[in-house]
mmCIF file with all atom_site columns, C-alpha atoms in Angstrom:
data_model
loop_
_atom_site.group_PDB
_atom_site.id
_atom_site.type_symbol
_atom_site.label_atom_id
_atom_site.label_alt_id
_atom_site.label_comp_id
_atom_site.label_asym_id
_atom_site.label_entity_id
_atom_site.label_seq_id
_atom_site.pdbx_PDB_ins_code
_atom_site.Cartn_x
_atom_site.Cartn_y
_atom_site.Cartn_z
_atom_site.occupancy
_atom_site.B_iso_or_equiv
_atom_site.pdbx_formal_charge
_atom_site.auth_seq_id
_atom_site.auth_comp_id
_atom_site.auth_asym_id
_atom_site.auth_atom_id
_atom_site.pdbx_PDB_model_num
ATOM 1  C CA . UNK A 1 1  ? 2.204  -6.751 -1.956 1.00 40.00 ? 450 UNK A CA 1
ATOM 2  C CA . UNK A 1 2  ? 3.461  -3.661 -3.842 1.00 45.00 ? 451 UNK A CA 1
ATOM 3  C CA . UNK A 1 3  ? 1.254  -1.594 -1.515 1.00 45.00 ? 452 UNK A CA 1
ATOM 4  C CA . UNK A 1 4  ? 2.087  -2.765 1.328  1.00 42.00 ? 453 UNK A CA 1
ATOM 5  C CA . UNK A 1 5  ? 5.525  -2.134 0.957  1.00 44.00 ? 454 UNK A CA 1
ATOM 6  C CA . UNK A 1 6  ? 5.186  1.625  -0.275 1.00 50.00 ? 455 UNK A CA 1
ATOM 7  C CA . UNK A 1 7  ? 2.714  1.905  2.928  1.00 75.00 ? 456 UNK A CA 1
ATOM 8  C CA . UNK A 1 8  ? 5.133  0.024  5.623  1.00 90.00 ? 457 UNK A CA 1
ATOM 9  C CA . UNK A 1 9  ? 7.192  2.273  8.260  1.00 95.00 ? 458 UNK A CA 1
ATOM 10 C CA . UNK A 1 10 ? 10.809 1.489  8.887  1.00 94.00 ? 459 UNK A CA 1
ATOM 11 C CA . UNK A 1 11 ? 10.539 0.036  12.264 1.00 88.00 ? 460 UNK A CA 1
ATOM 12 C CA . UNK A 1 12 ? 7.704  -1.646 12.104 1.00 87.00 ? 461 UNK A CA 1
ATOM 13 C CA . UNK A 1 13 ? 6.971  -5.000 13.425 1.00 84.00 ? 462 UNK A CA 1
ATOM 14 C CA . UNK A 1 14 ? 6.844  -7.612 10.154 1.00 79.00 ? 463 UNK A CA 1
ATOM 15 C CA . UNK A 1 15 ? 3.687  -9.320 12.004 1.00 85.00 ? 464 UNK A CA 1
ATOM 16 C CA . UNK A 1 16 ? 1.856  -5.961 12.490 1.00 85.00 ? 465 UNK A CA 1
ATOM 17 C CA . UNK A 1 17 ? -1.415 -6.344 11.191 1.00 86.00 ? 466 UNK A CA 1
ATOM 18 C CA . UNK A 1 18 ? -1.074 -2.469 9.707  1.00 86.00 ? 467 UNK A CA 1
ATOM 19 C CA . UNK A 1 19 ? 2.629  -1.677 9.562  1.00 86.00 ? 468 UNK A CA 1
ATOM 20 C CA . UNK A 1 20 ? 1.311  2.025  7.878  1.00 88.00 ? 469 UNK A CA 1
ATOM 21 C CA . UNK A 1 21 ? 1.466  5.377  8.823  1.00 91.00 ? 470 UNK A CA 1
ATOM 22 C CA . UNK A 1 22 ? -0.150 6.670  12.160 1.00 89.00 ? 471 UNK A CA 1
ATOM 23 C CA . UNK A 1 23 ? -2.518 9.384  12.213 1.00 91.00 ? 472 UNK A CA 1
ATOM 24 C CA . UNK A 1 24 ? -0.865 12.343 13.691 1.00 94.00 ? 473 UNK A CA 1
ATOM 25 C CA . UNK A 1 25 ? 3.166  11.430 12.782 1.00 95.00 ? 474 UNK A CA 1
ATOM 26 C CA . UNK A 1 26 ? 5.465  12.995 10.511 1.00 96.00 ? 475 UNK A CA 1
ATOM 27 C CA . UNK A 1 27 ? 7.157  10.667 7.920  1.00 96.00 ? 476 UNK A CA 1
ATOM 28 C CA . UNK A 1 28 ? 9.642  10.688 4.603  1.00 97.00 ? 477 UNK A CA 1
ATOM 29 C CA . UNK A 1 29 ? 10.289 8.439  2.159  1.00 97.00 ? 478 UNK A CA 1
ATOM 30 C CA . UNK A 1 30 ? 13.102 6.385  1.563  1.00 97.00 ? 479 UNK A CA 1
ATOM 31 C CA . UNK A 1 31 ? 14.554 5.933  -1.700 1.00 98.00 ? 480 UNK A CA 1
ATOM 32 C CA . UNK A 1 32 ? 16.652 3.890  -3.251 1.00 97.00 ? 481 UNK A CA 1
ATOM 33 C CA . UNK A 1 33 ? 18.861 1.350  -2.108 1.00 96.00 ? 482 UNK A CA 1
ATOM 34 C CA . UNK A 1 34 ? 17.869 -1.626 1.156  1.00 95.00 ? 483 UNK A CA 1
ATOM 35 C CA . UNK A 1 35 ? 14.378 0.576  2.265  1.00 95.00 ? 484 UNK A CA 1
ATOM 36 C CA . UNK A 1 36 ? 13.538 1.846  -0.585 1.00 95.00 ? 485 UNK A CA 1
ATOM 37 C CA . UNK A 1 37 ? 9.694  2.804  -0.522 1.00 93.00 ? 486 UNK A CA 1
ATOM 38 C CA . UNK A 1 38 ? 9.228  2.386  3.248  1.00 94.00 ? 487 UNK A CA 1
ATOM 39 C CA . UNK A 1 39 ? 8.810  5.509  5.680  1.00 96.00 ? 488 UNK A CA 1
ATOM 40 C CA . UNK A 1 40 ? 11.005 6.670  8.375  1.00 97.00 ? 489 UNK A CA 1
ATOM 41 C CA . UNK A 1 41 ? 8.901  8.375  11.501 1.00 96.00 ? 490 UNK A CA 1
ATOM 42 C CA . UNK A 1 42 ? 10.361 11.672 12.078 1.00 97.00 ? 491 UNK A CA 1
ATOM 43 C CA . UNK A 1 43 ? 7.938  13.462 14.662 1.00 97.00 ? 492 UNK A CA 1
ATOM 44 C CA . UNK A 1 44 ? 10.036 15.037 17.065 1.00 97.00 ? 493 UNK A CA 1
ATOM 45 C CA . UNK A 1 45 ? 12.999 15.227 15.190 1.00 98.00 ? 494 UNK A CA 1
ATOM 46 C CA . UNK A 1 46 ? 14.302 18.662 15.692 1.00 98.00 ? 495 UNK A CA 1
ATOM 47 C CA . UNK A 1 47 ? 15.058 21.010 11.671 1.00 96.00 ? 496 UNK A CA 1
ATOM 48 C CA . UNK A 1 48 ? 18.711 19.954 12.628 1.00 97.00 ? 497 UNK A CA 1
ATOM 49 C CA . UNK A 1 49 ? 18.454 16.236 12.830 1.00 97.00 ? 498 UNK A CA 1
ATOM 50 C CA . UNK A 1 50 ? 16.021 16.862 9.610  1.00 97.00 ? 499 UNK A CA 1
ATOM 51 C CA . UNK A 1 51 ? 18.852 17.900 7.642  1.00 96.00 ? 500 UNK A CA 1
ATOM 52 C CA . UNK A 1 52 ? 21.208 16.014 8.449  1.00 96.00 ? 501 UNK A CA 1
ATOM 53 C CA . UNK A 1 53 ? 21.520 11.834 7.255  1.00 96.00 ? 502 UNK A CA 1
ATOM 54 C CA . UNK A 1 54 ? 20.489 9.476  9.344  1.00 97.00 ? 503 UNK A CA 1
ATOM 55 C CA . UNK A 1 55 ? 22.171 5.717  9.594  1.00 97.00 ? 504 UNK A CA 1
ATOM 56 C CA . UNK A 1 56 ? 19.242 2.764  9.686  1.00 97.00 ? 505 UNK A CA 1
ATOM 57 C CA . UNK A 1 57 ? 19.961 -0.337 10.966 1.00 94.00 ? 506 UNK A CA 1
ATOM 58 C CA . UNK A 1 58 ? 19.011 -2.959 7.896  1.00 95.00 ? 507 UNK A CA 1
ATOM 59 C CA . UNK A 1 59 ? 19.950 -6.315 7.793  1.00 89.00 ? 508 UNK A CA 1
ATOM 60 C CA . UNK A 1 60 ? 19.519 -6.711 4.027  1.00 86.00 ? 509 UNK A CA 1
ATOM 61 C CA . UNK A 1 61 ? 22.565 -3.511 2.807  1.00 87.00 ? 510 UNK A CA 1
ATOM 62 C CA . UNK A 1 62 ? 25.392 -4.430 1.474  1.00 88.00 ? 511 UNK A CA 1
ATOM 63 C CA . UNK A 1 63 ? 27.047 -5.603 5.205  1.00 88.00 ? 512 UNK A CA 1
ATOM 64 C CA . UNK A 1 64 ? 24.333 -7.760 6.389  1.00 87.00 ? 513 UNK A CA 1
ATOM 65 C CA . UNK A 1 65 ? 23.270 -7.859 10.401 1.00 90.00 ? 514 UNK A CA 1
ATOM 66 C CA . UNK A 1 66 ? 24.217 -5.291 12.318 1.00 86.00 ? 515 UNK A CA 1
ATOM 67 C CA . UNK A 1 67 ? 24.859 -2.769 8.857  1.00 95.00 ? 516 UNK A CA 1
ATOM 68 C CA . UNK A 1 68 ? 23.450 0.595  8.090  1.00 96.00 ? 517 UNK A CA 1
ATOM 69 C CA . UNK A 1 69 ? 21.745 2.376  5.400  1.00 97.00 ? 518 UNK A CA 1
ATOM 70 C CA . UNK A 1 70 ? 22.766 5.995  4.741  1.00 97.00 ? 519 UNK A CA 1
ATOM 71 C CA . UNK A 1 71 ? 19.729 8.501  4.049  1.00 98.00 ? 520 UNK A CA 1
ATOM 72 C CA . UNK A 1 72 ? 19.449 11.743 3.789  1.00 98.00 ? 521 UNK A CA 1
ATOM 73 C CA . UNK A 1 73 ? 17.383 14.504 2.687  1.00 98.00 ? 522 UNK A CA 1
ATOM 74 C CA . UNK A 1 74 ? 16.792 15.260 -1.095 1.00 98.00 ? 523 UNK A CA 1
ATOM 75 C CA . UNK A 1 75 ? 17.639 18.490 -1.952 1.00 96.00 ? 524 UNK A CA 1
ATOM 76 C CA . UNK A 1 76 ? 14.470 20.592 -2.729 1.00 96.00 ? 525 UNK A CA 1
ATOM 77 C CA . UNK A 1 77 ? 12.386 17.660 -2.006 1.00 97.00 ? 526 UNK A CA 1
ATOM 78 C CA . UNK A 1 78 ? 13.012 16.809 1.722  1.00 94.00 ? 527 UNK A CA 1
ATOM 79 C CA . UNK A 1 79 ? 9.883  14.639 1.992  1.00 96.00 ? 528 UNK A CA 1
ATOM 80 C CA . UNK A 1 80 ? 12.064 12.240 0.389  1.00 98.00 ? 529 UNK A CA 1
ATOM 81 C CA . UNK A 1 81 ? 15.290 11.271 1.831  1.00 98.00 ? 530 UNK A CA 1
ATOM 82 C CA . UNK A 1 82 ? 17.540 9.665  -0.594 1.00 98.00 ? 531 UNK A CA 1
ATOM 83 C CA . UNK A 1 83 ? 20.082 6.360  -0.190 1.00 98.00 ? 532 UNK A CA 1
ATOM 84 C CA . UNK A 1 84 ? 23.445 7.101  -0.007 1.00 98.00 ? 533 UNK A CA 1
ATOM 85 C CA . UNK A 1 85 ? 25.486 3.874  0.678  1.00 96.00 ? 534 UNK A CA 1
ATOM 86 C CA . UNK A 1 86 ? 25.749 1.207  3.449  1.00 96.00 ? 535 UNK A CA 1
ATOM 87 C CA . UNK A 1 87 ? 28.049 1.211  6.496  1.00 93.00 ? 536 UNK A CA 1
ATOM 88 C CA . UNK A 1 88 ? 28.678 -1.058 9.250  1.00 91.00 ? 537 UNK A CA 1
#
């Protein structure tokens, strides 16, 4: 189950037979905090949007449905984008 998890895009459908990365995307890791271990798809996102934190809906953060996990690049690592608190 531990696989799975690390392997599992944010996004992804929780029936998909093979919630994993696709062949030909660009992805980083989320750690820490609701989604840590899954991947976010970034192919397309422009170097701005890259640097910059992104809000993910979640319903398991701190502020249930409808809340937001804040993360954002690591700072010499940004194939890993780390958790910085939940919003609404």
């Amino acid at each position: 189950m531990g696989e799975l998890i690390w392997r599992r895009v944010y996004g992804a459908d929780h029936d998909d037979p093979d919630p994993g990365p696709r062949t030909g995307h660009v992805y980083r890791e989320l750690v820490g905090g609701p989604l840590d271990g899954l991947r976010l798809d970034v192919t397309g996102w422009t170097n701005r949007q890259l640097q910059e934190s992104a809000a993910l809906i979640t319903e398991i953060g701190r502020f249930g449905p409808g809340g937001r996990a804040l993360y954002g690049p690591r700072a010499g690592d940004p194939d890993h984008w780390d958790w910085e608190g939940d919003t609404r």
